[in-house]
Coordinates of C-alpha atoms in Angstrom, one line a residue:
Chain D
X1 CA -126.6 33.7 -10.7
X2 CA -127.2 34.1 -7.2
X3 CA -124.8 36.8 -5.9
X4 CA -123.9 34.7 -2.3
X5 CA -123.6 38.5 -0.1
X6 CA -120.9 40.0 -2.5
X7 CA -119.5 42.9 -0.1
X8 CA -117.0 45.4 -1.2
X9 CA -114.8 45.8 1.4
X10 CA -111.7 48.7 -0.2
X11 CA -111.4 50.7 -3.0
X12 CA -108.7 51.9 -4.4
X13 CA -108.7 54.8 -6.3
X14 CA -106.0 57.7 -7.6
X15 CA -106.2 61.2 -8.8
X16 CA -104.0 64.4 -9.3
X17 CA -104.9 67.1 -7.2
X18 CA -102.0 69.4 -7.9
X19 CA -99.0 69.9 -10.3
X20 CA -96.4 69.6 -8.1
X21 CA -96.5 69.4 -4.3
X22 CA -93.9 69.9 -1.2
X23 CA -94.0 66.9 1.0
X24 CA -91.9 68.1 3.4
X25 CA -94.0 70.7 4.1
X26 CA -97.8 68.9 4.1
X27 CA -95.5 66.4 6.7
X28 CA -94.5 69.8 8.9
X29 CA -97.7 71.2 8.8
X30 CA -100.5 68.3 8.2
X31 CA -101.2 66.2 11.4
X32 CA -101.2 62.3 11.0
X33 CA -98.4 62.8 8.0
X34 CA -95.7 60.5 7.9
X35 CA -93.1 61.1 5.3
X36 CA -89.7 58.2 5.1
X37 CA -87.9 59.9 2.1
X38 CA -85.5 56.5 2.1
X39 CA -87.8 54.1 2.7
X40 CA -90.7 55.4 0.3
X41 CA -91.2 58.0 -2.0
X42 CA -94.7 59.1 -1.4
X43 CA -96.5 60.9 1.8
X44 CA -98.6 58.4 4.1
X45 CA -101.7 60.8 5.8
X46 CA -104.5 58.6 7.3
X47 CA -107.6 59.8 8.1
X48 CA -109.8 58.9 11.2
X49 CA -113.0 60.2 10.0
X50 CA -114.1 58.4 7.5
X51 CA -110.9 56.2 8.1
X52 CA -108.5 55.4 5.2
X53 CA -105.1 56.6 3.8
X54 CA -103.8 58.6 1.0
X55 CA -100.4 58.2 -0.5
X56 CA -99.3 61.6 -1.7
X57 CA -96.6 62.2 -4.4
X58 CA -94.2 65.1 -4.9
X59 CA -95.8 64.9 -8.6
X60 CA -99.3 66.1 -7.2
X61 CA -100.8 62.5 -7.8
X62 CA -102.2 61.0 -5.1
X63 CA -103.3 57.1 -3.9
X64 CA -106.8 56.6 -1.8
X65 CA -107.5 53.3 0.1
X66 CA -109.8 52.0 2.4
X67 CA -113.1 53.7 1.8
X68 CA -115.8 51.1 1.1
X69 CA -117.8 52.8 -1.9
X70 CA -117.4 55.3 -4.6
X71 CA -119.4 57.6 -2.4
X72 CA -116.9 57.3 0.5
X73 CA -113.8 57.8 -1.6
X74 CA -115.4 60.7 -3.3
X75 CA -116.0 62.1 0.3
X76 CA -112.4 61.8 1.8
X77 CA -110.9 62.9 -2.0
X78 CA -112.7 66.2 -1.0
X79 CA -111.6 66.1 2.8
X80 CA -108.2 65.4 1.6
X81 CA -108.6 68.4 -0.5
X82 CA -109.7 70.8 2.0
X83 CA -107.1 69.7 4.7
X84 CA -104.7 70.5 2.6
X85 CA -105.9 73.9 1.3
X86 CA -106.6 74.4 4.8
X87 CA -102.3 74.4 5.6
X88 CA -101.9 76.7 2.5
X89 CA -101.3 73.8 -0.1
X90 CA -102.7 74.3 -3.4
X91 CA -104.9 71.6 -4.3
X92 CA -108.2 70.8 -6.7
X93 CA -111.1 71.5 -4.9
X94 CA -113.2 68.2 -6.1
X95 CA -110.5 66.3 -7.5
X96 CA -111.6 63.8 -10.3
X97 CA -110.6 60.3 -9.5
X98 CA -110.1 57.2 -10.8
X99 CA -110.8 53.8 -9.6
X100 CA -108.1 51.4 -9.7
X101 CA -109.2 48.2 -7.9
X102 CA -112.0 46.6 -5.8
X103 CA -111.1 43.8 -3.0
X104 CA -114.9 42.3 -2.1
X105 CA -115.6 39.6 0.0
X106 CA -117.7 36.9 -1.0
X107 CA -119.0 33.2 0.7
X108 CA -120.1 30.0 -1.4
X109 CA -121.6 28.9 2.0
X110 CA -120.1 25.7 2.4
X111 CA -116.7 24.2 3.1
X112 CA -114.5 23.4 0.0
X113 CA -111.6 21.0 0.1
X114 CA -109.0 22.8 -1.8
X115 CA -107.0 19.9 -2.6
X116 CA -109.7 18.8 -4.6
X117 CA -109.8 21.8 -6.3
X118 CA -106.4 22.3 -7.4
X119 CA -106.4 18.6 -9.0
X120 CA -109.8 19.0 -11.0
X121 CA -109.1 22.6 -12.4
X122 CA -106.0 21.5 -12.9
X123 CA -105.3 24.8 -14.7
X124 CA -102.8 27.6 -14.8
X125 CA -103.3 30.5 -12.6
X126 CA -103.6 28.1 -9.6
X127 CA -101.5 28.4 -6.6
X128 CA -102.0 26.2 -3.4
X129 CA -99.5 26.6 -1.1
X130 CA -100.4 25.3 1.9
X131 CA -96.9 25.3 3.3
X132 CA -97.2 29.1 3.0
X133 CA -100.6 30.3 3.2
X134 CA -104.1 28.2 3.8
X135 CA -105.6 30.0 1.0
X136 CA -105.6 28.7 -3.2
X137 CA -105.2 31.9 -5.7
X138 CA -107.1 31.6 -8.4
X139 CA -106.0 33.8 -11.1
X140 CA -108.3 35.1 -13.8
X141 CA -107.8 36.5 -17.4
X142 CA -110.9 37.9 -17.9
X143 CA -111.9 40.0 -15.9
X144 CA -108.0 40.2 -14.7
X145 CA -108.6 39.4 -11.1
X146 CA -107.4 37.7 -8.4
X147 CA -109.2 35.4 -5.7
X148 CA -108.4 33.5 -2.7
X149 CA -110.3 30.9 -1.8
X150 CA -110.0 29.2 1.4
X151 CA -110.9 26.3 3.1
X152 CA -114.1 27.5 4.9
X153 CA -116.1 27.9 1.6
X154 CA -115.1 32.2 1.9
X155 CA -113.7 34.3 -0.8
X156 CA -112.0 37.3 -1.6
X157 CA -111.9 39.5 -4.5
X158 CA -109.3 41.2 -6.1
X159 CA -108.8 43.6 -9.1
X160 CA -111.6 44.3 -10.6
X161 CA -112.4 47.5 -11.4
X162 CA -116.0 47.7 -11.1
X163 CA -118.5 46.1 -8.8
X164 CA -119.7 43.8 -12.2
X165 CA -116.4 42.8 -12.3
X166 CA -115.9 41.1 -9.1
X167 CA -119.1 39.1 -9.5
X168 CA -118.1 38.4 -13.2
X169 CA -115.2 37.0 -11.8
X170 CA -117.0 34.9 -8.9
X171 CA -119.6 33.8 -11.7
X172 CA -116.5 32.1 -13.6
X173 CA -115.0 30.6 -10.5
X174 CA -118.7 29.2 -9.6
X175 CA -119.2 28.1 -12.8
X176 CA -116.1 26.1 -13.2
X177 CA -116.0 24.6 -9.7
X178 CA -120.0 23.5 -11.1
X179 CA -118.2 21.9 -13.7
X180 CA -115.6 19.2 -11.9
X181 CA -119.0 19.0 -9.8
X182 CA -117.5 20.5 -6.7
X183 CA -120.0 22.5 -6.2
Chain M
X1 CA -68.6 -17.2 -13.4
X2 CA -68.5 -19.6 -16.2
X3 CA -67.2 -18.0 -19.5
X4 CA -70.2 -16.3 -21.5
X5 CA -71.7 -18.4 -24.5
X6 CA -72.3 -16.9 -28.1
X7 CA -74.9 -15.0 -27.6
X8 CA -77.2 -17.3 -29.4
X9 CA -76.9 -19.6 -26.7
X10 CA -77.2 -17.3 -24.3
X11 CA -80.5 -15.8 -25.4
X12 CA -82.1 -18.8 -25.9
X13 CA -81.2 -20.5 -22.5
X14 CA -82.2 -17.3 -21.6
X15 CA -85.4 -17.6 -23.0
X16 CA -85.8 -21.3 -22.0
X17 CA -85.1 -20.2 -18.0
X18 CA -87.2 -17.4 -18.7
X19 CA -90.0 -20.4 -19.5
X20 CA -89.5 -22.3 -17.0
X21 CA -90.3 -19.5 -14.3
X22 CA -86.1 -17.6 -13.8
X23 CA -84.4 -15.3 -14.7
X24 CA -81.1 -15.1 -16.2
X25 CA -79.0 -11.5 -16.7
X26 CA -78.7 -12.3 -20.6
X27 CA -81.8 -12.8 -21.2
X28 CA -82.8 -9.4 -19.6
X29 CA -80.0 -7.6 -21.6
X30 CA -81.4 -9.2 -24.8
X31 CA -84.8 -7.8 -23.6
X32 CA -83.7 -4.5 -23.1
X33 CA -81.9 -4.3 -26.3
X34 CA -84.9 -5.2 -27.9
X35 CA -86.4 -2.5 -26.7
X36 CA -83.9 -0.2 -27.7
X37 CA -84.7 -0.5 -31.1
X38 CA -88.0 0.2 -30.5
X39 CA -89.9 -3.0 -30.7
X40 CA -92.0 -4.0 -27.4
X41 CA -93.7 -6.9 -29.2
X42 CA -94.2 -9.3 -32.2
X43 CA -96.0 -7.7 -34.7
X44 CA -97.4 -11.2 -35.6
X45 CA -98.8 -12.9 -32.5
X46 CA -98.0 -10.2 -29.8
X47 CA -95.6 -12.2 -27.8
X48 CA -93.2 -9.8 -25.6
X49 CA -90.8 -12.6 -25.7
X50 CA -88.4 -10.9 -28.1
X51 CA -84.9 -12.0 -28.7
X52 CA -81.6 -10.0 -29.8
X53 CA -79.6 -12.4 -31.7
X54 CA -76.1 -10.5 -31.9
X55 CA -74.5 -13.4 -33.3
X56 CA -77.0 -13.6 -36.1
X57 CA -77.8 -10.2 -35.7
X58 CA -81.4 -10.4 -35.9
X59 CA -84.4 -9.6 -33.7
X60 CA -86.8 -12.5 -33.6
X61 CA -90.0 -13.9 -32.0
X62 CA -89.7 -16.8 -29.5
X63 CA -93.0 -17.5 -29.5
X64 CA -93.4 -17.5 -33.4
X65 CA -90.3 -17.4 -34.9
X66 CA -91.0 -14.7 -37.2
X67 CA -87.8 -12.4 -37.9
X68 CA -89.0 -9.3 -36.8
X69 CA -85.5 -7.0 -37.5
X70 CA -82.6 -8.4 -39.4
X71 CA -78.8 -6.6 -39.7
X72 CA -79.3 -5.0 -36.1
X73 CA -76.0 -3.3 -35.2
X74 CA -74.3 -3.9 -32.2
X75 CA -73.4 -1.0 -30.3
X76 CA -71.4 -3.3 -27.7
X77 CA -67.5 -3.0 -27.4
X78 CA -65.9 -5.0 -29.8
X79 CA -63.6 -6.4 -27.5
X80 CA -64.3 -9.1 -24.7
X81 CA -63.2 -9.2 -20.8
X82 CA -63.0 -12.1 -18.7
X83 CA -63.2 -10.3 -15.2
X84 CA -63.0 -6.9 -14.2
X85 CA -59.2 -5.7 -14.2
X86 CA -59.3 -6.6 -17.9
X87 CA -62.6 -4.5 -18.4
X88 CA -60.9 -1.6 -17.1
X89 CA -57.7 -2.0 -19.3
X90 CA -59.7 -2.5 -22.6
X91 CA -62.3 0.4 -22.0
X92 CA -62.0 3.8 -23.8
X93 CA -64.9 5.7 -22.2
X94 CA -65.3 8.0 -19.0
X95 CA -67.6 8.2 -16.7
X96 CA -71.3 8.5 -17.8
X97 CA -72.6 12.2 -18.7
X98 CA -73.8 14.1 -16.4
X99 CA -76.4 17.7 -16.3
X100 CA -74.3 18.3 -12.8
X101 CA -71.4 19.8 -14.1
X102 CA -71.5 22.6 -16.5
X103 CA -69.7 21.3 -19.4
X104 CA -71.7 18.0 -18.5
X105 CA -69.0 15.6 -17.6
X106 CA -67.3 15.5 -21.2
X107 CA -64.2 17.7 -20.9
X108 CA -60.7 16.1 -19.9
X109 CA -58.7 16.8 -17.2
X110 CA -55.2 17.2 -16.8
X111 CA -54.8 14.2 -13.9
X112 CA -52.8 14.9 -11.0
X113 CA -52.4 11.1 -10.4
X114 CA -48.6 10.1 -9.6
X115 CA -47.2 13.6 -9.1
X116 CA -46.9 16.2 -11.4
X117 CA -43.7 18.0 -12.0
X118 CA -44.3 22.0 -11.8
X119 CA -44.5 22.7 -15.8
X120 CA -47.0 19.8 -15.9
X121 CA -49.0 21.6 -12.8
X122 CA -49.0 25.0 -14.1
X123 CA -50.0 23.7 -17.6
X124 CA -53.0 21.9 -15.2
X125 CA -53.8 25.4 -14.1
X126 CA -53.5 27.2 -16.9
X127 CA -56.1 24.7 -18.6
X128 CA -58.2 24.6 -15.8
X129 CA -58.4 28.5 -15.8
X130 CA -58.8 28.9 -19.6
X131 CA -62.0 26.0 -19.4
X132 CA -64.1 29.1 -18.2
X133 CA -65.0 31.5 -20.9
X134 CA -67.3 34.3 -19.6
X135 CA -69.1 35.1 -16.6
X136 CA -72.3 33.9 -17.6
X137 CA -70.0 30.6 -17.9
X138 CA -68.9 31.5 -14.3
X139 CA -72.4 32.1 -12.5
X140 CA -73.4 29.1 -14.4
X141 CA -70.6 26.9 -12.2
X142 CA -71.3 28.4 -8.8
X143 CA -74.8 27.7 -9.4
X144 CA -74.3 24.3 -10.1
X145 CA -71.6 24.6 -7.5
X146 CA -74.9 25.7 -5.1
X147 CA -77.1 22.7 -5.9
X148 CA -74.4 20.4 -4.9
X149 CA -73.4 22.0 -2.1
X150 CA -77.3 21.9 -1.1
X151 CA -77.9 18.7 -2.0
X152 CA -75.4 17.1 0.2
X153 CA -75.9 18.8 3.1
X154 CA -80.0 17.7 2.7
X155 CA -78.5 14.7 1.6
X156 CA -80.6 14.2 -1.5
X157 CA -80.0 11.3 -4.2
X158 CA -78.1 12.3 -7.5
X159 CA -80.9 12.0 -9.4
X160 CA -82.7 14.8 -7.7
X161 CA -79.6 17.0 -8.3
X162 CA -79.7 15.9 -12.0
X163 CA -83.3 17.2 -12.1
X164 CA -82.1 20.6 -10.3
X165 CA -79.2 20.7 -12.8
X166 CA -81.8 20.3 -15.7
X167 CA -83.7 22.7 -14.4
X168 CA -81.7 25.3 -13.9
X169 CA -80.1 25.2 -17.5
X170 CA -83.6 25.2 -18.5
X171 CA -84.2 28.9 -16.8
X172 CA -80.6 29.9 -18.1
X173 CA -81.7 29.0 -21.8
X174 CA -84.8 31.0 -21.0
X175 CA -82.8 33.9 -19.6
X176 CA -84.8 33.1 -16.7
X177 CA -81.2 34.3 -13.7
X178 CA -81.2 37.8 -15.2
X179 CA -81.1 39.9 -12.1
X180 CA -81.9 37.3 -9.6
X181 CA -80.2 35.8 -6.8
X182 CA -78.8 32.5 -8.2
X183 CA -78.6 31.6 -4.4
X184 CA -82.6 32.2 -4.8
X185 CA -83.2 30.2 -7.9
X186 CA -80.8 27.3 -7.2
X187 CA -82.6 26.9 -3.3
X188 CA -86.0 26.9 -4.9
X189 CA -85.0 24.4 -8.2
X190 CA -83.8 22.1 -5.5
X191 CA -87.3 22.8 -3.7
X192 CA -89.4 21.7 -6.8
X193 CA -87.1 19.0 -7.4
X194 CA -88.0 17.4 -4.2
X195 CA -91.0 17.7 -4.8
X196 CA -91.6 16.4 -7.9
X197 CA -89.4 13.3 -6.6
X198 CA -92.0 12.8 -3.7
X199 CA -89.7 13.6 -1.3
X200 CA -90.4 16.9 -0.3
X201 CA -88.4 19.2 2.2
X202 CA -89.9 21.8 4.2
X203 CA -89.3 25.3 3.2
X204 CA -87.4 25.6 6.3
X205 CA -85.1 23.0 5.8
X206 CA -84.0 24.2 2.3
X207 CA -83.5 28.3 4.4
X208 CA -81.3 26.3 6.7
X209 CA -78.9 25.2 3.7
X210 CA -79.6 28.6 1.7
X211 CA -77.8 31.6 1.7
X212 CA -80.9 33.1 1.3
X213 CA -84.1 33.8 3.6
X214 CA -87.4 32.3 2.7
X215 CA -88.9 34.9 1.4
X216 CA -86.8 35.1 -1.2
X217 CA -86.9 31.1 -2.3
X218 CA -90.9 31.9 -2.3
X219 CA -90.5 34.3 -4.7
X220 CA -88.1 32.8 -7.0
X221 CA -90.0 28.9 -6.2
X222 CA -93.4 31.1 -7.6
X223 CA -91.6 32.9 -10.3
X224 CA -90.0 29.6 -11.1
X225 CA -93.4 27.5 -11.5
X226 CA -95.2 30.2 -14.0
X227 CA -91.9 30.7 -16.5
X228 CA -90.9 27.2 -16.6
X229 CA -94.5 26.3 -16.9
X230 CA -94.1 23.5 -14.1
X231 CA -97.0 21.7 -12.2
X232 CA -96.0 21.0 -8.6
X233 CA -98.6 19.1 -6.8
X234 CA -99.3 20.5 -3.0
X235 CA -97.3 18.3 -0.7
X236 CA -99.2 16.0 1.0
X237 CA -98.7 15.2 4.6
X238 CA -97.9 11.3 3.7
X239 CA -94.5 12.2 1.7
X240 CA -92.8 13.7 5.2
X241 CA -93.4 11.0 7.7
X242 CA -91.3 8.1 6.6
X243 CA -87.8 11.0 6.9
X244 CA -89.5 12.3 10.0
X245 CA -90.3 9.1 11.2
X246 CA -86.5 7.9 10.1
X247 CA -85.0 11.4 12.1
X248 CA -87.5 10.5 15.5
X249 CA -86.0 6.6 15.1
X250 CA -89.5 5.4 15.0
X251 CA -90.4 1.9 12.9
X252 CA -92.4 0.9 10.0
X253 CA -95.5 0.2 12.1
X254 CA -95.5 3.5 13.7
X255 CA -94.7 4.7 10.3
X256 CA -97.5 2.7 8.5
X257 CA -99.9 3.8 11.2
X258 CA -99.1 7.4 11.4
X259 CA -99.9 6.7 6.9
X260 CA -103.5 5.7 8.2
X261 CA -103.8 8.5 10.1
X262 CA -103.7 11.2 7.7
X263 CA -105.5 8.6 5.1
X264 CA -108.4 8.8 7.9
X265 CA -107.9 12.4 8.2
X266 CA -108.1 13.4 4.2
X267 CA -111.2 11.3 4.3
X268 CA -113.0 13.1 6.9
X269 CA -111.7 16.8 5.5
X270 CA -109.6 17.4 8.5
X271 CA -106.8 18.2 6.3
X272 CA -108.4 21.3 4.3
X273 CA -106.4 24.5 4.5
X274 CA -104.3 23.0 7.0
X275 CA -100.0 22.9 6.3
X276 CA -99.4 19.3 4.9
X277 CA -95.9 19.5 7.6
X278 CA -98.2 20.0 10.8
X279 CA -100.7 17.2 10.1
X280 CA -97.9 15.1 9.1
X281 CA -96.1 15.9 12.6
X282 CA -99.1 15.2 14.5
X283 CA -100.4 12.2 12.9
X284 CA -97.0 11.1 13.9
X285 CA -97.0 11.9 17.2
X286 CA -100.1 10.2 17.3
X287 CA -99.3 7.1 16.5
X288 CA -96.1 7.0 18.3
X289 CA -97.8 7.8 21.4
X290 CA -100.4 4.8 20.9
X291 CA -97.7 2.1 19.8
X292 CA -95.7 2.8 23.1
X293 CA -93.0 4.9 21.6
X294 CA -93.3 8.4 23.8
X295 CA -91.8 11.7 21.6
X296 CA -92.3 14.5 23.1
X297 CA -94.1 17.5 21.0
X298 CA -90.9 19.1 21.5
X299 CA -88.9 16.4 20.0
X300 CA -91.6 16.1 17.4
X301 CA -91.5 19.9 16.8
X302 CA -87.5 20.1 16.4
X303 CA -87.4 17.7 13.8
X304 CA -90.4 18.5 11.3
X305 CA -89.9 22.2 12.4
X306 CA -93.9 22.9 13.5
X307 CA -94.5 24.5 16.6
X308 CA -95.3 22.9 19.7
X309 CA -98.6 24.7 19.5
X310 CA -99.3 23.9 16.2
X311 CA -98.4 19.9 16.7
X312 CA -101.3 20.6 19.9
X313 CA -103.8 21.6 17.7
X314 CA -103.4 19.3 15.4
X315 CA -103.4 16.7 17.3
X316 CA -106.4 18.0 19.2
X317 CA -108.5 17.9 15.5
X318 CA -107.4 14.7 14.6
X319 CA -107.8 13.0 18.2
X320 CA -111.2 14.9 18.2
X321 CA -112.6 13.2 14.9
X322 CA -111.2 10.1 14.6
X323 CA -111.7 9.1 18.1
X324 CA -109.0 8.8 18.9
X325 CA -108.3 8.6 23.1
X326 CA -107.1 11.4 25.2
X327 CA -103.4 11.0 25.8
X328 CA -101.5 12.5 28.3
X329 CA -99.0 15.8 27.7
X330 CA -95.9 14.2 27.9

């Protein structure tokens, strides 16, 4: 199955770096902190270098998004951690994390008419809605993912947990869109 | 009119006219009662020239004659009327049932017809008030109460509402309202009603009669199609332009041309990814130009509810392709 440039392009991963954590004080102390008690829960701190943003709870858990590999999160998990330490915080030192979900980027390499589409899949977990949004949803049940496919032939990827997953998931899209000979 | 013959007669002249190339109103009530009981044709030769014989009461073949059905019952009133002020002494029913009201249309009224003294119009009260039992009951009328009010100000047929009124008491039987807006629901029903009818309305339209904001009849319209297990096709531009064409006062040519148009424009894949509303706009504004009958984009614009810039584009990708010439900005 030819993998047409696959490119992962956010992971999202989670962790627990601490039992318990006071966000007002990471937000009076940590530059870049942003902390909306109504509005949300959770701590907002982006980083700049290597940018993404970390959504920290008063449980100690914690949220990472936008690094582009495992490497990457594993790298700002442990910048997180020593930014923190560094205001007097309490934190794991090489917190263990978890990855939660993949978005990759994907292109068939030609143009699909989506119309088309929608009528010969024909199936559930189909949402065109062009009134809306130019792109069709395709929703699978195994792997449970999500992808958009839009009119210029691109997709993208979402909820796989693993790199395999998201081609999995494009390998079942191809293979039915092969089938009503769209492809 | 002439006074009806038995219904022997009748059927057969019927029949005979139906021979000799007309068509007579018996004859197609005979039909239609055939069909009723579930017979489309002879089970002999095939002939779909089937005849109720009330009279007789019998269901035979014209062609062959064969009894297909004997001892049919007559469901008909058993009384006769010679015009229509007689009809309307000798009937006993109501008006037909409808999904539109909760109790659908079978309850009876107290009338307030020639006046009613003030015991008769507190018993009228007092029976209109005990007629609602619970508040599921309740929510249940102001939703319907919502469609209605909806659906007249989009002015949309009653059997769209009927479809909306369906609906919606097939979400309450699935417990479907708990905890959402029945604003929400009832502006999104009416949205898939619409559409299934082929006669879509834009999003924005159905926010304009809404008490709620889009956003909120996308969710409900999504939540909507996955629990009720509904297949909406995606609107296509064709089913907006003869109401848009209608609301600019522009004919049937103009309205058949701006059709070709977007035919042209499916055909050549101009319409991928794009909104179904803005091709439908432009196509319009398109052919409208070309047949003589200037709309400005802006006139275009306020009644399909695109931007200016979008009808532009449009128009500029569909010009582009199908060769169509430059026109002027009006």
């Amino acid at each position: 199955m030819t993998k047409l440039n696959i490119k992962v392009e956010n992971v999202v991963a989670n962790a627990r770096i601490a039992d318990e954590l006071d966000l007002n004080y990471i937000e009076s102390r940590l530059e870049d902190a942003v902390f909306t008690k109504k509005k949300f829960p959770g701590l907002v701190y982006r980083t700049k270098e290597p940018k993404s943003a970390f959504l920290i709870f008063r449980s100690g858990k914690v949220v990472c998004t936008g690094s582009k590999t495992e490497e990457g999160v594993r790298r700002v998990m442990d910048t997180l951690s020593a930014d923190l330490r560094g205001i007097g915080v309490e934190v794991v030192e090489h917190p263990e994390f978890r990855v939660q979900n993949i978005v990759a980027s994907a292109n068939v390499g030609r143009e699909l008419n989506l119309g088309a589409i929608v009528v010969g899949l024909e199936l559930e977990g189909m949402e065109y809605e062009p009134e809306v949004f130019p792109g069709l949803v395709y929703r699978i049940a195994e792997p449970k993912s999500a992808i958009l496919i839009f009119s210029s032939g691109r997709l993208v990827i979402t909820g796989g947990k693993t790199l395999e997953d998201c081609e999995k998931s494009v390998d079942v899209l191809l293979d039915k869109l092969r089938q009503i000979g769209l492809l | 009119m002439a006074a009806p013959k038995s219904d022997k007669e009748a059927t057969r002249d019927g029949a005979k006219k139906k021979r000799e190339g007309t068509v007579d109103a018996d004859a197609v009530v005979a039909a239609v009662a055939a069909a009723k009981e579930g017979l489309k044709e002879c089970p002999e030769c095939g002939s779909k020239c089937l005849i109720c014989d009330y009279g007789k009461a019998e269901i035979f073949c014209e062609d062959c004659g064969l009894i297909i059905r004997e001892n049919i019952v007559d469901l008909g009133p058993e009384w006769r009327a010679f015009d229509s002020e007689q009809k309307s002494k000798r009937a006993r029913t109501g008006a037909p049932m409808t999904y539109r009201m909760h109790d659908k249309g079978l309850s009876t009224v107290v009338s307030s017809g020639s006046g009613l003294s003030p015991g008769e119009y507190k018993l009228k009260k007092w029976q209109q008030r005990t007629h609602v039992a619970n508040t599921t009951e309740r929510s249940f009328i102001f939703a319907l109460s919502e469609i209605d009010r909806m659906a007249s100000a989009l002015r949309l047929p009653v059997n769209i509402r009927e479809a909306a009124s369906m609906l919606y008491r097939k979400a309450m039987k699935k417990r479907l309202i708990r905890g959402r807006s029945i604003e929400g629901i009832t502006s999104a029903l009416l949205y898939i009603s619409c559409r299934q009818y082929g006669v879509p309305r834009t999003l924005e339209e159905l926010r304009d009669v809404s008490r709620v904001g889009q956003k909120e009849i996308s969710r409900a319209y999504r939540f909507l199609l996955r629990e009720l297990d509904l297949k909406v096709s995606p609107a296509s531009p064709v089913d907006f332009v003869p109401r848009f064409c209608s609301l600019l006062n522009l004919d049937g040519e103009i309205r058949s041309h701006a059709v070709e148009i977007i035919k042209k424009a499916t055909e050549a894949e101009l319409t991928n990814g794009r909104g179904p509303i803005g091709i439908a706009a432009a196509a319009i504004y398109i052919a409208a130009i070309l047949s003589g009958e200037h709309r400005t984009q802006k006139e275009v614009s306020d009644v399909t509810g695109v931007t200016e810039v979008t009808i532009r584009n449009r128009y500029k990708e569909l010009s582009e392709q199908l060769e169509i010439p430059e026109l002027l900005e009006v």
